[in-house]
XYZ file of C-alpha atoms in Angstrom:
560
model
C -35.481 -6.667 -45.193
C -39.156 -6.723 -44.180
C -39.054 -2.944 -43.641
C -37.447 -2.304 -47.025
C -39.792 -4.672 -48.865
C -43.132 -4.868 -47.053
C -45.132 -7.920 -47.864
C -43.681 -10.678 -50.024
C -39.937 -10.446 -50.700
C -39.007 -10.155 -54.373
C -36.927 -12.954 -55.858
C -33.195 -12.315 -55.616
C -31.068 -12.693 -58.742
C -28.539 -15.505 -59.094
C -24.903 -14.452 -59.478
C -22.552 -16.645 -61.444
C -19.261 -17.378 -59.624
C -16.117 -17.726 -61.628
C -13.501 -20.425 -61.315
C -11.856 -21.171 -57.985
C -8.134 -21.309 -57.287
C -7.456 -17.635 -56.629
C -4.752 -16.650 -54.145
C -5.012 -13.502 -52.000
C -1.974 -11.707 -50.634
C -2.603 -9.290 -47.748
C 0.369 -6.955 -47.859
C 1.175 -5.695 -44.330
C 2.093 -2.187 -45.552
C 0.137 0.617 -47.140
C 1.210 0.218 -50.756
C 1.589 3.467 -52.657
C 4.012 2.114 -55.241
C 2.764 -1.217 -56.568
C 6.057 -2.209 -58.200
C 8.021 -1.668 -54.975
C 5.380 -3.514 -53.005
C 5.740 -6.512 -55.301
C 9.533 -6.399 -55.097
C 9.334 -6.662 -51.290
C 7.582 -10.064 -51.552
C 9.722 -11.443 -54.383
C 8.135 -9.933 -57.493
C 5.608 -11.343 -59.937
C 7.753 -14.419 -60.631
C 7.577 -15.513 -57.002
C 3.817 -14.904 -56.887
C 3.339 -16.872 -60.111
C 5.289 -19.790 -58.644
C 3.030 -19.899 -55.592
C -0.138 -19.709 -57.656
C 0.731 -22.253 -60.347
C 3.455 -24.521 -58.907
C 3.875 -24.729 -55.142
C 0.915 -23.345 -53.279
C 2.222 -24.548 -49.903
C 5.372 -22.437 -50.025
C 5.757 -19.162 -48.141
C 6.276 -15.632 -49.334
C 9.320 -13.856 -47.967
C 8.782 -10.182 -47.147
C 12.061 -8.216 -47.240
C 11.932 -4.691 -45.868
C 14.971 -3.648 -47.928
C 15.092 -5.677 -51.153
C 18.394 -4.028 -52.136
C 20.143 -5.645 -49.128
C 20.239 -9.455 -49.416
C 21.492 -9.739 -45.807
C 18.188 -8.430 -44.465
C 16.273 -11.062 -42.515
C 12.952 -11.792 -44.279
C 9.561 -12.167 -42.638
C 7.763 -15.317 -43.742
C 4.077 -15.343 -44.564
C 1.471 -17.732 -43.180
C -0.842 -19.541 -45.580
C -4.495 -19.851 -44.558
C -7.250 -21.800 -46.281
C -10.177 -19.473 -47.007
C -13.450 -19.481 -48.938
C -13.765 -15.811 -49.805
C -15.270 -14.298 -52.934
C -13.306 -11.910 -55.162
C -15.595 -9.137 -56.464
C -14.901 -6.893 -59.401
C -16.473 -3.429 -59.172
C -16.769 -1.320 -62.310
C -17.470 2.402 -61.997
C -17.877 4.968 -64.759
C -14.741 6.586 -66.031
C -13.929 10.087 -64.992
C -15.187 12.681 -67.508
C -12.846 15.486 -66.618
C -15.688 17.719 -65.356
C -16.569 18.629 -61.776
C -18.779 20.965 -59.744
C -19.838 21.404 -56.151
C -22.097 18.641 -54.941
C -25.785 19.570 -54.733
C -25.380 22.852 -56.624
C -26.460 23.983 -60.103
C -23.149 25.650 -60.858
C -21.754 25.093 -64.316
C -19.359 22.209 -64.797
C -15.657 22.944 -64.673
C -13.073 21.007 -66.654
C -9.924 19.518 -65.067
C -7.104 17.288 -66.222
C -7.547 13.598 -65.543
C -4.173 12.253 -64.433
C -3.159 8.648 -64.170
C -5.034 5.517 -65.060
C -7.765 3.723 -63.169
C -8.679 4.814 -59.664
C -6.624 2.521 -57.466
C -6.879 4.314 -54.135
C -9.619 3.006 -51.881
C -10.839 6.430 -50.847
C -11.372 7.378 -54.502
C -13.203 4.124 -55.212
C -15.520 4.588 -52.255
C -16.264 8.138 -53.349
C -16.964 6.960 -56.899
C -19.368 4.279 -55.639
C -21.250 6.921 -53.648
C -21.514 9.200 -56.641
C -22.572 6.418 -59.036
C -24.718 4.210 -56.834
C -27.047 3.468 -59.738
C -24.488 2.934 -62.483
C -21.656 0.794 -61.097
C -21.445 -2.919 -61.909
C -20.585 -5.904 -59.733
C -19.033 -9.137 -60.949
C -17.867 -12.180 -58.938
C -14.498 -13.141 -60.378
C -13.977 -16.347 -58.401
C -13.324 -18.022 -55.056
C -10.186 -17.237 -53.028
C -8.993 -20.616 -51.762
C -5.762 -19.479 -50.116
C -4.692 -16.264 -48.361
C -1.162 -15.297 -47.379
C -0.870 -13.102 -44.290
C 2.045 -11.884 -42.172
C 1.770 -12.317 -38.404
C 5.420 -12.630 -37.384
C 7.343 -9.839 -35.714
C 9.890 -7.958 -37.773
C 13.421 -8.357 -36.450
C 15.986 -5.599 -35.965
C 17.740 -4.828 -39.217
C 21.413 -3.956 -39.632
C 22.264 -2.102 -42.809
C 25.254 -3.624 -44.603
C 25.416 -1.144 -47.450
C 28.359 0.674 -45.838
C 30.188 -2.524 -44.897
C 32.974 -3.309 -47.329
C 33.320 -6.941 -46.286
C 29.563 -7.542 -46.558
C 29.540 -6.055 -50.052
C 32.272 -8.478 -51.015
C 30.310 -11.353 -49.491
C 27.218 -10.368 -51.452
C 29.105 -10.025 -54.733
C 31.083 -13.257 -54.326
C 29.073 -15.711 -52.241
C 25.374 -14.908 -52.389
C 25.213 -15.149 -56.174
C 26.422 -18.789 -56.008
C 28.771 -18.184 -58.922
C 31.580 -20.727 -58.645
C 34.139 -18.442 -60.272
C 33.401 -15.570 -57.885
C 33.332 -17.894 -54.881
C 36.748 -19.199 -55.793
C 38.139 -15.680 -56.057
C 36.804 -14.649 -52.651
C 39.610 -14.336 -50.075
C 40.390 -12.461 -46.876
C 43.700 -10.710 -46.564
C 45.327 -12.425 -43.559
C 48.193 -9.925 -43.526
C 45.870 -7.003 -42.920
C 44.901 -6.939 -39.206
C 41.892 -4.685 -39.743
C 40.444 -7.203 -42.163
C 39.597 -9.577 -39.309
C 37.949 -6.892 -37.174
C 35.216 -6.231 -39.731
C 32.865 -8.886 -38.468
C 29.848 -10.042 -40.399
C 26.569 -8.849 -38.932
C 24.401 -11.370 -37.133
C 21.702 -12.794 -39.419
C 19.112 -12.555 -36.626
C 18.783 -10.545 -33.438
C 15.948 -12.442 -31.792
C 14.437 -15.903 -31.985
C 10.923 -14.642 -31.218
C 8.600 -14.530 -34.202
C 5.130 -14.392 -32.669
C 4.026 -11.403 -30.566
C 3.293 -12.143 -26.932
C 0.164 -10.764 -25.338
C 1.339 -9.344 -22.020
C -2.198 -8.433 -21.035
C -1.310 -4.911 -19.912
C -4.218 -3.197 -18.209
C -4.766 -0.360 -15.808
C -4.891 -1.241 -12.132
C -8.591 -0.877 -11.245
C -7.625 0.641 -7.888
C -5.737 3.533 -9.542
C -7.794 6.629 -10.222
C -7.078 10.122 -11.431
C -7.425 12.829 -8.812
C -7.012 16.574 -8.937
C -5.172 18.314 -6.117
C -5.777 21.810 -4.777
C -3.522 23.355 -7.407
C -5.485 21.743 -10.226
C -2.763 19.236 -11.103
C -3.996 15.787 -12.118
C -2.270 12.903 -10.378
C -2.778 9.157 -10.038
C -3.684 7.681 -6.675
C -4.082 4.065 -5.571
C -7.108 3.693 -3.333
C -5.984 0.238 -2.145
C -2.389 1.146 -1.343
C -1.672 0.554 2.359
C -0.587 3.448 4.503
C 3.159 3.857 4.589
C 4.710 3.055 7.961
C 7.068 5.708 9.322
C 8.585 3.760 12.197
C 11.886 5.339 13.203
C 14.867 2.976 12.875
C 18.315 4.210 13.831
C 21.810 2.768 13.849
C 23.603 1.685 17.014
C 25.470 5.007 17.381
C 22.743 7.431 16.239
C 20.965 9.906 18.495
C 17.850 8.553 20.180
C 14.614 10.277 19.011
C 12.464 12.042 21.583
C 9.171 11.904 19.676
C 7.586 10.222 16.685
C 8.033 11.192 13.065
C 6.118 14.441 12.416
C 4.831 13.032 9.109
C 2.822 10.351 10.899
C -0.921 10.889 10.687
C -2.345 12.138 14.024
C -3.653 9.279 16.119
C -7.114 10.854 16.525
C -7.595 10.555 12.759
C -6.897 6.823 12.735
C -9.139 3.768 13.042
C -10.699 3.193 16.503
C -8.969 -0.190 16.820
C -5.589 1.453 16.212
C -6.362 4.197 18.744
C -7.181 1.570 21.385
C -3.996 -0.347 20.571
C -1.844 2.769 21.007
C -3.461 3.509 24.359
C -2.726 -0.035 25.567
C 0.867 0.228 24.357
C 1.402 3.483 26.219
C 0.304 1.771 29.452
C 2.586 -1.154 28.678
C 5.614 1.085 28.065
C 5.003 2.991 31.288
C 5.801 -0.218 33.186
C 8.680 -1.334 30.960
C 10.475 0.936 28.462
C 11.671 -1.797 26.048
C 9.662 -4.636 24.518
C 9.909 -7.120 21.698
C 6.996 -7.540 19.334
C 6.486 -11.124 20.419
C 6.330 -10.118 24.081
C 3.742 -7.415 23.283
C 1.574 -9.864 21.348
C 1.724 -12.304 24.264
C 0.927 -9.683 26.904
C -1.932 -7.971 25.034
C -4.759 -8.850 22.659
C -3.468 -6.558 19.914
C -3.531 -8.134 16.473
C -0.200 -8.336 14.658
C -1.611 -6.386 11.693
C -2.515 -3.523 14.084
C 0.740 -3.678 16.055
C 2.868 -2.727 13.054
C 1.286 0.718 12.477
C 0.838 1.254 16.232
C 4.584 0.957 16.939
C 5.348 4.244 15.154
C 3.277 6.110 17.767
C 5.002 4.716 20.866
C 8.673 3.985 20.150
C 11.634 3.547 17.864
C 13.976 0.652 17.038
C 17.689 -0.036 16.534
C 18.807 -1.689 13.308
C 21.932 -3.084 14.979
C 23.633 -3.354 18.328
C 22.729 -4.988 21.652
C 19.109 -3.705 21.554
C 18.459 -4.580 17.944
C 14.774 -4.999 16.923
C 13.490 -4.097 20.388
C 10.793 -1.394 20.542
C 12.096 1.438 22.726
C 9.930 4.140 24.235
C 10.454 7.620 22.847
C 12.832 9.663 25.013
C 14.553 6.570 26.457
C 18.163 5.860 25.470
C 19.360 2.486 26.823
C 22.972 3.388 26.023
C 23.051 5.938 28.838
C 21.703 3.860 31.750
C 23.456 0.642 32.945
C 20.101 -0.611 34.279
C 19.022 -1.101 30.676
C 21.298 -4.136 30.420
C 18.348 -6.340 31.388
C 16.569 -5.360 28.170
C 19.331 -6.287 25.739
C 18.301 -8.659 22.968
C 19.701 -11.941 21.702
C 18.826 -12.993 18.167
C 19.320 -16.432 16.613
C 18.454 -18.187 13.393
C 16.001 -20.979 14.132
C 17.105 -23.578 11.591
C 17.285 -27.332 11.288
C 19.911 -28.527 13.732
C 20.641 -31.820 12.019
C 19.687 -32.924 8.519
C 21.097 -35.209 5.868
C 22.572 -33.945 2.641
C 19.448 -35.066 0.763
C 17.080 -33.042 2.960
C 16.382 -29.503 1.706
C 16.890 -26.569 4.028
C 13.759 -25.330 5.762
C 13.131 -22.292 7.927
C 11.840 -23.800 11.166
C 10.202 -20.567 12.282
C 8.275 -20.141 9.008
C 7.146 -23.771 9.115
C 5.919 -23.346 12.696
C 3.947 -20.203 11.828
C 2.232 -21.990 8.935
C 1.197 -24.920 11.131
C 0.011 -22.730 14.021
C -2.407 -20.596 12.000
C -5.827 -20.571 13.586
C -4.525 -21.961 16.869
C -4.434 -20.184 20.217
C -1.232 -18.271 20.819
C 1.301 -19.483 23.400
C 1.451 -16.544 25.839
C 4.884 -17.590 27.177
C 6.709 -18.083 23.866
C 8.892 -15.002 24.475
C 10.355 -16.585 27.642
C 13.374 -18.885 27.297
C 13.578 -21.400 30.129
C 16.074 -23.790 28.515
C 13.588 -26.683 28.648
C 11.160 -25.778 25.847
C 11.257 -23.732 22.660
C 8.385 -22.097 20.777
C 9.452 -21.288 17.247
C 7.269 -18.217 16.667
C 10.209 -15.825 16.967
C 13.976 -15.569 17.104
C 14.569 -12.661 19.512
C 14.720 -12.820 23.297
C 15.399 -10.140 25.897
C 17.626 -10.648 28.923
C 14.727 -10.038 31.311
C 12.735 -12.817 29.604
C 15.422 -15.489 30.064
C 14.608 -17.757 33.040
C 17.067 -20.576 32.327
C 18.997 -20.950 35.646
C 22.443 -21.163 34.062
C 21.920 -18.189 31.742
C 20.112 -16.200 34.410
C 23.049 -16.646 36.752
C 25.368 -15.184 34.119
C 23.058 -12.314 33.206
C 22.152 -11.192 36.734
C 25.418 -9.557 37.650
C 26.519 -6.252 39.087
C 29.838 -6.405 37.306
C 29.007 -4.256 34.266
C 31.004 -2.087 31.930
C 31.666 1.524 32.801
C 30.783 2.624 29.261
C 28.286 1.033 26.920
C 29.515 -0.921 23.896
C 26.964 0.164 21.272
C 28.071 -2.329 18.637
C 27.883 -5.750 20.305
C 28.108 -6.217 24.071
C 26.048 -3.371 25.492
C 26.629 -3.058 29.249
C 28.043 -6.581 29.678
C 31.719 -7.452 29.490
C 32.658 -9.002 26.186
C 33.671 -12.361 27.607
C 30.513 -12.804 29.688
C 28.239 -11.731 26.814
C 30.026 -14.147 24.455
C 29.522 -17.000 26.921
C 25.814 -16.199 27.234
C 25.306 -16.190 23.485
C 27.309 -19.390 23.030
C 25.477 -21.334 25.735
C 22.046 -20.141 24.633
C 22.687 -21.024 21.002
C 23.867 -24.493 22.030
C 20.750 -25.023 24.121
C 18.520 -23.950 21.232
C 20.257 -26.455 18.946
C 19.892 -29.142 21.592
C 16.143 -28.481 21.901
C 15.746 -28.657 18.125
C 17.669 -31.963 18.101
C 15.820 -33.419 21.100
C 19.064 -33.694 23.048
C 19.525 -33.090 26.756
C 22.288 -30.981 28.283
C 23.368 -30.287 31.840
C 25.243 -27.366 33.352
C 28.397 -29.453 33.590
C 28.439 -29.708 29.788
C 29.390 -26.033 29.711
C 32.152 -26.163 32.296
C 34.805 -25.337 29.735
C 32.904 -22.283 28.500
C 32.076 -21.099 32.007
C 35.750 -21.315 32.953
C 36.635 -18.627 30.423
C 37.105 -15.133 31.916
C 34.400 -12.475 31.728
C 36.736 -9.817 30.369
C 38.824 -10.297 27.249
C 41.572 -7.679 27.228
C 42.879 -6.330 23.907
C 39.531 -7.301 22.450
C 40.022 -5.032 19.465
C 42.953 -7.187 18.399
C 41.843 -10.673 19.417
C 38.074 -10.625 19.837
C 36.024 -13.516 21.157
C 33.890 -14.770 18.302
C 30.681 -16.250 19.601
C 29.134 -17.539 16.376
C 27.883 -21.030 17.056
C 27.402 -23.188 13.990
C 26.235 -26.585 15.128
C 26.051 -28.670 18.284
C 28.864 -31.226 18.283
C 27.744 -34.784 17.972
C 29.087 -36.501 21.076
C 28.927 -40.119 22.089
C 27.306 -38.832 25.294
C 24.269 -37.903 23.176
C 23.921 -41.407 21.742
C 24.165 -42.440 18.080
C 23.630 -39.813 15.407
C 20.143 -39.715 13.914
C 21.454 -39.577 10.344
C 23.970 -42.419 10.775
C 27.042 -40.241 10.484
C 30.394 -41.274 11.941
C 30.767 -40.724 15.690
C 33.815 -39.651 17.611
C 36.643 -42.126 18.017
C 36.662 -41.970 21.802
C 34.047 -41.178 24.449
C 34.329 -37.668 25.786
C 33.763 -36.641 29.330
C 31.183 -34.001 30.122
C 33.940 -31.461 30.697
C 34.931 -31.717 27.022
C 31.498 -30.872 25.618
C 31.863 -27.619 23.714
C 29.752 -26.422 20.778
C 31.441 -27.342 17.540
C 32.392 -24.151 15.729
C 32.096 -21.982 18.830
C 35.074 -20.138 17.411
C 36.640 -18.713 20.529
C 39.445 -18.286 18.040
C 42.711 -16.751 19.236
C 41.086 -15.290 22.314
C 44.485 -13.994 23.362
C 43.379 -13.194 26.913
C 45.874 -11.559 29.207
C 45.765 -11.864 32.946
C 44.241 -9.193 35.150
C 47.648 -7.637 35.729
C 48.539 -7.680 32.030
C 50.830 -10.761 32.313
C 50.969 -13.403 29.653
C 49.208 -16.720 30.098
C 50.577 -19.589 32.155
C 50.950 -22.032 29.307
C 47.319 -23.012 29.093
C 47.186 -24.813 32.469
C 45.470 -22.166 34.538
C 41.871 -21.109 34.157
C 42.231 -17.414 34.794
C 44.113 -15.670 32.015
C 44.341 -18.839 29.903
C 45.067 -18.499 26.199
C 42.619 -20.575 24.207
C 43.276 -20.902 20.487
C 41.315 -22.795 17.888
C 38.738 -24.349 20.203
C 36.182 -25.807 17.846
C 37.832 -24.060 14.908
C 39.974 -25.116 12.021
C 43.398 -24.301 13.477
C 45.331 -26.312 16.013
C 44.144 -26.272 19.594
C 46.801 -25.370 22.127
C 44.990 -26.014 25.401
C 41.415 -26.002 26.548
C 40.711 -23.801 29.515
C 40.403 -26.017 32.572
C 42.446 -28.926 31.133
C 45.152 -29.466 33.688
C 47.103 -31.717 31.350
C 46.860 -29.298 28.431
C 45.440 -32.041 26.198
C 44.112 -30.736 22.923
C 40.900 -31.802 21.258
C 42.530 -32.562 17.906
C 42.009 -36.315 18.461
C 38.346 -35.917 17.565
C 37.930 -36.857 13.952
C 34.287 -35.884 13.495
C 35.158 -32.429 12.198
C 32.148 -30.441 11.084
C 32.883 -26.941 9.941
C 29.447 -26.491 8.488
């Protein structure tokens, strides 16, 4: 203002404001036909009612006024203090010429009434900036706006039953309502369902906050094509994982980035791994982390340079040196893996389930790593992993079973590897029971497993009656003392020879003798038929029970 009027500002004129009580309606559409625009919000009668009678009511915007079944959109009333201005511009004369020229005026027909389009009004104000008039009509106290979302609309104009509903029911004429009836004898009459009055209950739009990832940038390749690239996306790992019967790879994936182009820390880690695999061709990740100072974040990308992994089978999740196939050499039996779920051994029904391994890893963050956690000695358990290799098991009982020269002639790639099925099942059963005992702070002796050890190492006709080694939970015995959760104990004390993991499921072992003869009625140890031991079905005879007594007398059944 000081630049426009240097010195003292001139006095500004006072403008008289008209009466208050005006209502503004902000139509959400571009109105080209005023009469249709008014019909969509109820017409002049509805507007007059809001202005003069009930100012707190809402306007109902109907996208298709001809269809009464259309769901309306309700307006929102806002208190405002706006001024309504009336602008008066000169009438059109019917003459025109090019702006800024001295060409003669040309006549044209003036069509329509006042200039109602905003672009024409703005142009008229620019052309008559010295001759238009301004008048303040009044104060706008209330403004009706539409913020709700429009719902999906279903047209009912082609629906015969909806037309009948509109003609008979919507008009609220008692005579027509009384005449309305559905023909019950016409089956198709009941299939013409009335459309749903609403498709969604959401009325307000939700701000999802969509935005471009700041790490994504546009790049142009050598061909000139524009692509999007994420600068923070981690490098994809191309570790080779094969099934138990697939061909062993001889070298790494050719798509892996050359090692000399990688980070120096990764190059050093790969060099240390190569030395490690020269001494031993198969390792678990936990054993590598304990034997070296390689960080776990570096070990993951380094594995793809040194070896591959099986997704199933007796060497599952072990890292195997490229060019080595453990299925072809019986000496590789010492590197077979055993995997278990480290879970809560005993808990009440009110206690939620918790992954013991995950809980241990959370608590041990920032602490020095136990360099012997990959070794299972039967006396302690470190819960930083769930996979052990045969060569890392030092428990005397398990080691005596695993160090054997009696191996299979051909490798079983699905489950047993180079061990006989019966011996491998006993190892897995005993080890799982010992893990559960360590988690439950219970002590076991070798005599507790006499029944399991008495079972033969070879189960003939295994394809028909396989030995299932899944161990569910350590049986609560009176030899272990009272249960920690107060549950019912067994009815009678059991001798150590009866201790067998509950749910060990040596179900229907169906073992034949070495010469192919049938069993001897359950009284002999070699070739004994053991059915339902620890399972749900009846137990015929436990191996090693000279009297053939079954274990059905125990009433603390737990088939968890």
